[in-house]
Coordinates of C-alpha atoms in Angstrom, one line a residue:
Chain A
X1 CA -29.2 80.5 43.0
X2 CA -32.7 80.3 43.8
X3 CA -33.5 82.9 41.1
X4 CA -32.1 80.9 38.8
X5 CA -34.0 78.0 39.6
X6 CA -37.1 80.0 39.6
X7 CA -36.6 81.4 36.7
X8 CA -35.2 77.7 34.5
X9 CA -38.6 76.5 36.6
X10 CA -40.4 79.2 35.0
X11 CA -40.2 77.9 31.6
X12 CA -43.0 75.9 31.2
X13 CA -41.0 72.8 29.2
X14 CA -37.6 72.2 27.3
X15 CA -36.4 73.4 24.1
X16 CA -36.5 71.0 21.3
X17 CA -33.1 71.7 19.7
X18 CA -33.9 74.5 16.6
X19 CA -33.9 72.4 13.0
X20 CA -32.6 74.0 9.8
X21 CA -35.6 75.1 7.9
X22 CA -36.8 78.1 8.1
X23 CA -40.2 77.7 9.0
X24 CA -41.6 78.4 12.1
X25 CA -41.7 75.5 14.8
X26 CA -42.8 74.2 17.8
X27 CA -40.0 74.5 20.4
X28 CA -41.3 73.6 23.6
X29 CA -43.9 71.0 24.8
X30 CA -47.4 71.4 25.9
X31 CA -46.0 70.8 29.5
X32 CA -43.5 68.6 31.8
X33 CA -46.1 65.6 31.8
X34 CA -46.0 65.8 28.2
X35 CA -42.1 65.6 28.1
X36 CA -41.6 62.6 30.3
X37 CA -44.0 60.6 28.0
X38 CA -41.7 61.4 25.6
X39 CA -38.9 60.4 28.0
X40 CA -40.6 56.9 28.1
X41 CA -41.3 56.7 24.6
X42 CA -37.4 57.2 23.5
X43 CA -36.4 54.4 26.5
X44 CA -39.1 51.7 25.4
X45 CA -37.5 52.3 22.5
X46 CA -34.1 51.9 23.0
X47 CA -34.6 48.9 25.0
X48 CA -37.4 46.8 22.8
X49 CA -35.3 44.6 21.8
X50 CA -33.6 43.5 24.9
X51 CA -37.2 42.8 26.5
X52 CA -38.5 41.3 23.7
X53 CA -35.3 38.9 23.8
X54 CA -35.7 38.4 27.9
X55 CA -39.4 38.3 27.7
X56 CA -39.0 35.1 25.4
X57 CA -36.6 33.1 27.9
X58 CA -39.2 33.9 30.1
X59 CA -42.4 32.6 29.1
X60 CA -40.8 29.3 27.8
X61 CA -41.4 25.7 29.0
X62 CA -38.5 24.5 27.4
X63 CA -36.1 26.6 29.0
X64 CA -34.9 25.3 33.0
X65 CA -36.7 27.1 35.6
X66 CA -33.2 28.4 37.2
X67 CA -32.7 30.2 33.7
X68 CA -36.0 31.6 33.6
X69 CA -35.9 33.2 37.1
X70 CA -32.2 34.8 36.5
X71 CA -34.6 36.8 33.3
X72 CA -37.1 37.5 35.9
X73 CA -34.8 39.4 38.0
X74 CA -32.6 40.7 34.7
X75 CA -35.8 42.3 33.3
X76 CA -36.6 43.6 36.9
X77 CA -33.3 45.4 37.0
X78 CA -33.9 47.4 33.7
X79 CA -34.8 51.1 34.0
X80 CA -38.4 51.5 34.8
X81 CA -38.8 53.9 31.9
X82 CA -37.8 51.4 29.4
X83 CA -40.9 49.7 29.2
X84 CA -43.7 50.2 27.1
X85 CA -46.8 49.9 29.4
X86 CA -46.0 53.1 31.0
X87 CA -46.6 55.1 27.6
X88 CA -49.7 56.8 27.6
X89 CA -51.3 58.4 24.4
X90 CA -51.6 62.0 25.6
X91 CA -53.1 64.5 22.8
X92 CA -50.6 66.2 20.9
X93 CA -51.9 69.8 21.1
X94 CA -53.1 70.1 24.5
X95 CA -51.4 66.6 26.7
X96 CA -54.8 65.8 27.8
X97 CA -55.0 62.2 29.0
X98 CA -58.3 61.0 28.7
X99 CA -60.8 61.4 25.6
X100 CA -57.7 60.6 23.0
X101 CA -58.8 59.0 19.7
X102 CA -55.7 57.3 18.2
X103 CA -56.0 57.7 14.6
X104 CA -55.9 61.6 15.0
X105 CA -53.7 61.6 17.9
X106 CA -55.9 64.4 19.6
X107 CA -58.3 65.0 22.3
X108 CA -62.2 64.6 21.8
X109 CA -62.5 68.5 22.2
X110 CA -59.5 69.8 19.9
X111 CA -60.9 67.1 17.3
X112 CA -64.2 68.5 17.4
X113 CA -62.9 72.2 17.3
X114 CA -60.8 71.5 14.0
X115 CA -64.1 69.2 12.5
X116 CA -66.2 72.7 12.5
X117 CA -63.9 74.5 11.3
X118 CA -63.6 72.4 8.7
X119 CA -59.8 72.0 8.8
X120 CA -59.8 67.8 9.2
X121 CA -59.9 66.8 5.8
X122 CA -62.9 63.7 5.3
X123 CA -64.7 64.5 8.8
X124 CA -67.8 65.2 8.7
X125 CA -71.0 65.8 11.1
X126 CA -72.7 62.9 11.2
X127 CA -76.4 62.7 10.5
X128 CA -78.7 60.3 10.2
Chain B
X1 CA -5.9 43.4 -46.9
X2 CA -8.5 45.9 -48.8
X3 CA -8.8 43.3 -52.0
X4 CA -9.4 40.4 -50.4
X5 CA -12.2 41.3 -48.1
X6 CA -13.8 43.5 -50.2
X7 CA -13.5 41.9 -53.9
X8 CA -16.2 39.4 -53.8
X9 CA -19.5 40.5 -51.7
X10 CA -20.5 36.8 -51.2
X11 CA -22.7 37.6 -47.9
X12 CA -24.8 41.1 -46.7
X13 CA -22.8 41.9 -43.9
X14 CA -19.2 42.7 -46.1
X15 CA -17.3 45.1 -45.0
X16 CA -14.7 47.6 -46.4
X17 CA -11.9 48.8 -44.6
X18 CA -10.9 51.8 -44.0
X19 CA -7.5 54.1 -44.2
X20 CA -6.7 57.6 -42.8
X21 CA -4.9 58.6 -45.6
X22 CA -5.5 61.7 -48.4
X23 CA -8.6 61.4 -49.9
X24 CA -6.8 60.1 -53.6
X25 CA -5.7 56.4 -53.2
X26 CA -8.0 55.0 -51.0
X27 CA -10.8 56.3 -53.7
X28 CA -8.8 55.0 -56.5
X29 CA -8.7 51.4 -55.3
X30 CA -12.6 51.3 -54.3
X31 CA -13.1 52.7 -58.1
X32 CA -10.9 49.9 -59.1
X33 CA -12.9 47.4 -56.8
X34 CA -16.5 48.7 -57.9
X35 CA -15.4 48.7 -61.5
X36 CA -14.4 45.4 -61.2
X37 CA -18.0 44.3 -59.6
X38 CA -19.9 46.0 -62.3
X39 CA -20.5 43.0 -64.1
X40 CA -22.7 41.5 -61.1
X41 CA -25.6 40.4 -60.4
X42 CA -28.3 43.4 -59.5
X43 CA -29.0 42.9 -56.0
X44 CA -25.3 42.8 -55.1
X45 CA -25.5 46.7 -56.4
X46 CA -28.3 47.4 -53.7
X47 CA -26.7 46.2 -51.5
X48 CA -23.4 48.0 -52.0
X49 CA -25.4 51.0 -52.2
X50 CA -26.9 50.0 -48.4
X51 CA -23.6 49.9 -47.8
X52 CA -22.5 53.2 -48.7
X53 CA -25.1 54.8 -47.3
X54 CA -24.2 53.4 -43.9
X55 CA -20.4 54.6 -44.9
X56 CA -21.3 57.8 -45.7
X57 CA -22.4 58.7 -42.7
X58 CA -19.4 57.6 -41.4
X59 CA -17.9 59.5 -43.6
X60 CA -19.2 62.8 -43.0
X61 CA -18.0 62.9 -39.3
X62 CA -14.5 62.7 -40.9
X63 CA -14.4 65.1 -43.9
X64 CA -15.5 68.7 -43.7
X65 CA -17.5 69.2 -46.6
X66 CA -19.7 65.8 -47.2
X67 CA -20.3 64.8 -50.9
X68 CA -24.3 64.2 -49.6
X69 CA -24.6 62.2 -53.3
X70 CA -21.4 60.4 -53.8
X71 CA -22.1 56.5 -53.5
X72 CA -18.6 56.5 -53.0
X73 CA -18.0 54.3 -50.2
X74 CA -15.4 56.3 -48.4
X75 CA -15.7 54.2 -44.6
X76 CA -13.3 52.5 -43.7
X77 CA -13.1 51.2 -40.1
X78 CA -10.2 51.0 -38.5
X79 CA -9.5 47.3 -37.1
X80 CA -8.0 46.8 -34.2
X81 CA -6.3 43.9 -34.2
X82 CA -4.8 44.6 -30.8
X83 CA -7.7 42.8 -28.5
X84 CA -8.2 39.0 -29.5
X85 CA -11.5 37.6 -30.3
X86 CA -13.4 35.4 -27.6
X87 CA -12.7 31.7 -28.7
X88 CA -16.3 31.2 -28.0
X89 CA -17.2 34.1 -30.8
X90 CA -14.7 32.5 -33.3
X91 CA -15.8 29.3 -32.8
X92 CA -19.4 30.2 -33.5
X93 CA -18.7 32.3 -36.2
X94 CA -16.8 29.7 -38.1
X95 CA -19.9 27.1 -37.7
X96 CA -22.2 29.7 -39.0
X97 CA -19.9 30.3 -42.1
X98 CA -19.8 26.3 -42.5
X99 CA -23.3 26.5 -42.7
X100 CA -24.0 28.7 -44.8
X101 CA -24.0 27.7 -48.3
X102 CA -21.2 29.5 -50.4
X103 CA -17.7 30.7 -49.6
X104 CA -17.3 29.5 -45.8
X105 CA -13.7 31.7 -46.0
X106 CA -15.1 34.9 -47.4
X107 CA -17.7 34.5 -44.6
X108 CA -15.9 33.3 -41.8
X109 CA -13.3 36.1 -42.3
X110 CA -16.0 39.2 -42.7
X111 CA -17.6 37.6 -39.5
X112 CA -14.9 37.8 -37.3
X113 CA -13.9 41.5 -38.8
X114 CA -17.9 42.3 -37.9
X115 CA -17.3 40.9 -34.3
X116 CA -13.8 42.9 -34.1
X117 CA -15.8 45.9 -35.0
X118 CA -18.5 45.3 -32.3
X119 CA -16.4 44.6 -29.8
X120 CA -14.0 48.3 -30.8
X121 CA -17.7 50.0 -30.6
X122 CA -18.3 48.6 -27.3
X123 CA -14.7 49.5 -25.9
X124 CA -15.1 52.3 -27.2
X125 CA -18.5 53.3 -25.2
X126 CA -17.3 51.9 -22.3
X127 CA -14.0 54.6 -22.5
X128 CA -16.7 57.0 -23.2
X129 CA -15.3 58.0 -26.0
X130 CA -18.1 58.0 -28.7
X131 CA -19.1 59.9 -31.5
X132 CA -20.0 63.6 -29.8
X133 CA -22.7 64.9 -32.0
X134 CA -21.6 68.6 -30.6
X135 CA -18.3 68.2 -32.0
X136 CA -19.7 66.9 -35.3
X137 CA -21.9 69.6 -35.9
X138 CA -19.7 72.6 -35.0
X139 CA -17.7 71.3 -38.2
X140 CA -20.4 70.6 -40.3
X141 CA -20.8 74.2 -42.3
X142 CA -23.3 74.8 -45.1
X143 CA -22.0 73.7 -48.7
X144 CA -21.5 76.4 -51.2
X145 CA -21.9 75.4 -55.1
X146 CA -21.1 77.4 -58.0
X147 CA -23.2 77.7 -60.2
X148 CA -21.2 75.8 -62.6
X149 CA -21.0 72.7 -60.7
X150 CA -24.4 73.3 -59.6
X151 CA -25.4 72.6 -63.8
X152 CA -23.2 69.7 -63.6
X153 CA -25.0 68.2 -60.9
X154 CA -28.0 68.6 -62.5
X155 CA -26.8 67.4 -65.7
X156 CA -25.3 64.4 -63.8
X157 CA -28.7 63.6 -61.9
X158 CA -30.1 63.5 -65.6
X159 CA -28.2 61.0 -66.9
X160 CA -28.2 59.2 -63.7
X161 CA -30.4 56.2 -64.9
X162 CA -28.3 55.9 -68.3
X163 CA -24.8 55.6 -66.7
X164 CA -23.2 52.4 -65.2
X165 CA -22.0 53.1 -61.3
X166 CA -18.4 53.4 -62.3
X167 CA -19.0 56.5 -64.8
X168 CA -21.4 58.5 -62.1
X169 CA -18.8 58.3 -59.2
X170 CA -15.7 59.3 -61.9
X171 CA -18.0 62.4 -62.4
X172 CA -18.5 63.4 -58.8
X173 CA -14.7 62.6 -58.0
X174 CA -14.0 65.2 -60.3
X175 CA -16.5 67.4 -59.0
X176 CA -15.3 66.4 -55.6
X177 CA -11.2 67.6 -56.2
X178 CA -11.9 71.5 -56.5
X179 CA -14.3 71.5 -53.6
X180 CA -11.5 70.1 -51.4
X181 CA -8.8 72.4 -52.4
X182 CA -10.7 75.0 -51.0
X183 CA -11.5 73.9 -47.0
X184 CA -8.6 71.5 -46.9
X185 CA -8.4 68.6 -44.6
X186 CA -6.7 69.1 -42.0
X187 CA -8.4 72.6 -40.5
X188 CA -10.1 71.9 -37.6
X189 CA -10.4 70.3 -34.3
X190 CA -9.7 66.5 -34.4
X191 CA -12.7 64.8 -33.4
X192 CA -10.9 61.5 -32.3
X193 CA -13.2 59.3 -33.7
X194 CA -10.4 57.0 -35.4
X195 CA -7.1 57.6 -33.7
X196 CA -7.1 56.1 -30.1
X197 CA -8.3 59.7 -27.8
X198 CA -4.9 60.5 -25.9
X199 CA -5.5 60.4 -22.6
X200 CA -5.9 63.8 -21.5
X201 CA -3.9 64.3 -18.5
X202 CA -6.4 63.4 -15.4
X203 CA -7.1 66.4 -13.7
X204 CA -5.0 66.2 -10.4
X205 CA -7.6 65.6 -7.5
X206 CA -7.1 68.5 -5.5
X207 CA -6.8 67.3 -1.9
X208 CA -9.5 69.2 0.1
X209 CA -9.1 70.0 3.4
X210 CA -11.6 69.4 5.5
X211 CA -14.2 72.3 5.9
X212 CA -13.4 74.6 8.8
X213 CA -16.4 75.7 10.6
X214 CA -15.9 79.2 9.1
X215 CA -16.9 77.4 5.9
X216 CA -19.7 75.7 7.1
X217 CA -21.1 79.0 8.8
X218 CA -20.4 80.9 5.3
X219 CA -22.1 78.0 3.6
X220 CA -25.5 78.2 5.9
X221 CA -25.0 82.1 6.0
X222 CA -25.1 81.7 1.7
X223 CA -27.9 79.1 1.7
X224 CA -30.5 81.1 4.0
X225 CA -29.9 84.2 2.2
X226 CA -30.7 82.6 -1.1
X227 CA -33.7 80.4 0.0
X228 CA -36.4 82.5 -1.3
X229 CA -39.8 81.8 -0.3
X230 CA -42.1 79.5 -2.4
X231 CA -43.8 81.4 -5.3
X232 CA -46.4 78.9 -5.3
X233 CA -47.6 75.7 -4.5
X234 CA -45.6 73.5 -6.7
X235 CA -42.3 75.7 -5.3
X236 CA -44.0 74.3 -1.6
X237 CA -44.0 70.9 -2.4
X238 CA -40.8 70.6 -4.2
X239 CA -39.4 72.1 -0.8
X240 CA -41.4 69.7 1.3
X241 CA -40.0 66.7 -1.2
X242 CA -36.5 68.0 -0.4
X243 CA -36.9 68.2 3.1
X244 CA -38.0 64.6 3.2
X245 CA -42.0 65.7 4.4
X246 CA -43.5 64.6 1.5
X247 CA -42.8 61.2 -0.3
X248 CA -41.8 61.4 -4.1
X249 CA -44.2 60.3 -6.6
X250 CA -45.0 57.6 -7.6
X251 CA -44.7 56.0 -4.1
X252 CA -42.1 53.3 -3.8
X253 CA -43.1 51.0 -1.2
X254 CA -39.7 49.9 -0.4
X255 CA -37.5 53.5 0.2
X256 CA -35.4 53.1 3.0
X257 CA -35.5 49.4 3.0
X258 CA -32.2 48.0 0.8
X259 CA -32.3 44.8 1.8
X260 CA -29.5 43.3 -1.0
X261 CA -30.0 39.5 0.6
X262 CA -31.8 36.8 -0.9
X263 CA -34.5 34.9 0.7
X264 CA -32.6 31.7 1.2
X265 CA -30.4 34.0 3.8
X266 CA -33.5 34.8 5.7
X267 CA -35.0 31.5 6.0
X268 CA -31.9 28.7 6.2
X269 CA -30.7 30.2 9.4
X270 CA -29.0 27.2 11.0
X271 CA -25.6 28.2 9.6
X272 CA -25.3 30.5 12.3
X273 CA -26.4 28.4 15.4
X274 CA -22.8 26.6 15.3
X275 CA -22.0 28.3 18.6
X276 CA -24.8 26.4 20.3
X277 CA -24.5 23.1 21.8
X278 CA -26.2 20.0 19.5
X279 CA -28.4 18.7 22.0
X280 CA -30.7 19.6 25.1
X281 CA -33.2 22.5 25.5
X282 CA -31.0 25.5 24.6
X283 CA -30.7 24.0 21.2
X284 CA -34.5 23.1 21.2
X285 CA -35.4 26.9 22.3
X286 CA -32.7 28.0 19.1
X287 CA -34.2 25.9 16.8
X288 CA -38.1 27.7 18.0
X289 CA -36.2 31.6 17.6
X290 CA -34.6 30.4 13.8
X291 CA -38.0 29.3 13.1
X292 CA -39.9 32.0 14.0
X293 CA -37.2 34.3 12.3
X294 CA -37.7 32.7 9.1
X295 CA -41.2 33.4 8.9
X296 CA -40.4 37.4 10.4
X297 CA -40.5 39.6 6.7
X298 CA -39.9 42.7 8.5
X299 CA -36.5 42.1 10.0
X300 CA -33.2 42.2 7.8
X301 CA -31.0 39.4 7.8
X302 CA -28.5 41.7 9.5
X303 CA -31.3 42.3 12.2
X304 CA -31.8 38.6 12.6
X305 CA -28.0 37.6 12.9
X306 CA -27.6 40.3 15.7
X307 CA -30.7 38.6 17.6
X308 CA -28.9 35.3 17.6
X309 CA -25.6 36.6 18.3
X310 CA -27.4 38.1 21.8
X311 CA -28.9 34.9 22.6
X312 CA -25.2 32.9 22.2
X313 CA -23.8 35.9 24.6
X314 CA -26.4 35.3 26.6
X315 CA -26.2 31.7 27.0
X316 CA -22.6 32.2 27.5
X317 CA -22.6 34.4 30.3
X318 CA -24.6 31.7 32.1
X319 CA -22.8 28.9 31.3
X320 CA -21.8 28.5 34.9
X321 CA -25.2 28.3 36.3
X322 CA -26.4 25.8 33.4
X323 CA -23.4 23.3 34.2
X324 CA -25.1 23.7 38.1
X325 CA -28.4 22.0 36.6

């Protein structure tokens, strides 16, 4: 029992379920942070549109008060992972946190690894 | 029914009709019509000869062995008289033959039979059962002259200019006899250009069980083994199209978006806000989300209608605690 938990533990982060080409592909995640961002991203979402529609009885000043406080404690009772804020934009190749540029989804140090060798297509050292 | 539409030319469009029979009578009464026109005016004889030209070819899909220089117009159409005319069509056709200067009778009739004709041509395409140009040519076989009907030819293009139309076409009818008693008529596969195509007996859908899993495993087993690798780049991207990674050229902006409704359904949304009560704030708040939808170009209208369908559940649910207020 416990061996099995070691060893399910051991695996450093789920299996993505195996697609039908042929070519090789990532199956796991960089690591368990990385999958419950993507936890959080599938929930928010899921449940967009129900905050959107709760968010806008909320901030109303047509709406009665009453109503507006029932939405207060609706939204309040949704799962915490259903909403957006907690998303962060980790890198995609190494889950680093910090450092992230968000047109290339990747950390400051893997972007400038990939720049060098010359394998981001348009970047270039800049000079000046 | 031949005569009478075909003995006076009086506008461009005349037609002839024509018969499935043996090749004699049919060509006897067109000699007799011609040899009665041969006393007409020039143009009339151009245009007969426009006329068949465009029969001719007709004509070759029907015989074996085509006469490529008889002028004898040999089409005749086959009329349907089966389907009636729009009233609209007739209508018009008969002001057009008032109209026009001479013989409103002669015209109005070859009108109509030109609309009939249209309107067989477009039945016809819309059975699907034109003119196959495979089956036309896999008839079509290389003529063989002797070379004693090969000097009457020649002799006949000689005195071409001299001769009136009615002596040229006696000569070539004569010529034309032997040749047919050699390939005859009726050898070969019916084309179905003329008679009505029977309808072939529809092939029996064969019911088709759904697939058993042992199918579907064979089926990926089948499709890995023959995937071969991409020979080259092109082989790459064609892959990458079919797999959906790379867009097809050139980009269409709007793949994945069908959106079939018009924009008066997106913006005139107060149809659906019948469930709402006319007056007070709920119905001001509604009127605020119908507005702003109008203006949203990125929703469909099937994606609006389901965010004011929420809102009605929603105000429904707490219909107790609004009466409170």
């Amino acid at each position: 029992m416990a061996a099995a938990a070691l060893c399910w533990a051991l695996r450093v982060a789920r299996q993505v379920l195996p697609s039908a080409c042929p070519r090789q592909v990532r199956s796991y995640y960089v690591d368990w942070r990385m999958l419950r961002d993507v936890k959080r991203r599938k929930m928010a979402y899921e449940y967009a549109d129900e905050r959107l529609r709760i968010n806008a009885i909320r901030k109303n000043s047509i709406l009665p008060k009453e109503l507006q406080e029932v939405a207060d404690k609706e939204i309040a009772a949704l799962p915490r992972d259903s909403c957006p804020v907690r998303i962060r934009n980790r890198c995609v190749l190494t889950s680093r946190p910090r450092g992230v540029k968000r047109r290339w989804r990747l950390s400051r140090i893997v972007f400038r690894h990939f720049a060098d060798h010359a394998q981001m297509s348009g970047v270039q050292r800049a000079m000046w | 029914e031949d005569k009478s539409a075909a003995s006076k030319d009086s506008t461009p469009e005349g037609t002839a009709k024509r018969q499935e029979d043996g090749a004699e009578t049919p060509k006897q009464q067109l000699l007799d019509i011609i040899g009665k026109m041969k006393v007409e005016v020039s143009y009339r004889k151009k245009l007969q000869q426009l006329k068949a030209s465009e029969n001719k070819k007709q004509a070759m899909s029907k015989l074996e062995s085509s006469d490529s220089e008889g002028s004898v117009p040999q089409g005749i159409t086959e009329t349907q008289r089966g389907k009636p005319l729009n009233p609209e069509l007739v209508k018009a056709a008969s002001a057009v033959a008032s109209s026009l200067p001479r013989n409103k009778k002669q015209t109005e009739s070859e009108l109509l039979a030109q609309l009939r004709r249209h309107e067989e041509t477009t039945d016809k395409q819309k059975k699907g059962g034109t003119i196959n140009i495979r089956n036309v040519i896999s008839e079509m076989t290389i003529k063989r002259q002797s070379p004693a009907q090969r000097g009457m030819r020649i002799s006949g293009l000689i005195s071409l200019q001299l001769d009136e139309d009615g002596q040229r076409i006696r000569r070539e009818r004569s010529s034309a006899e032997p040749m047919d008693s050699r390939r005859s008529l009726k050898v070969g596969k019916r084309l179905n250009i003329f008679t009505k195509a029977s309808t072939e007996p529809e092939h029996a859908l064969k019911t088709v069980s759904s697939p058993t899993i042992w199918d579907l495993e064979f089926a990926k087993e089948v499709a890995a083994v023959t995937a071969q690798p991409p020979r080259n780049g092109f082989e790459e991207m064609i892959q990458w199209t079919k797999e959906g990674i790379l867009w097809e050229f050139p980009i269409d902006n709007e793949v994945g978006m069908e959106d079939d409704a018009e924009f008066h359904e997106h913006i005139f949304l107060e149809k659906h806000l019948e469930g709402f009560p006319k007056e007070g704030p709920i119905r001001h708040f509604m009127e605020l989300v119908i507005c702003g939808l109008s203006k949203n170009p990125y929703l469909s209208v099937k994606q609006k209608v389901e965010h004011i369908e929420w809102f009605q559940k929603y105000f429904e649910e707490k219909k107790e605690l609004l009466q409170e207020i």
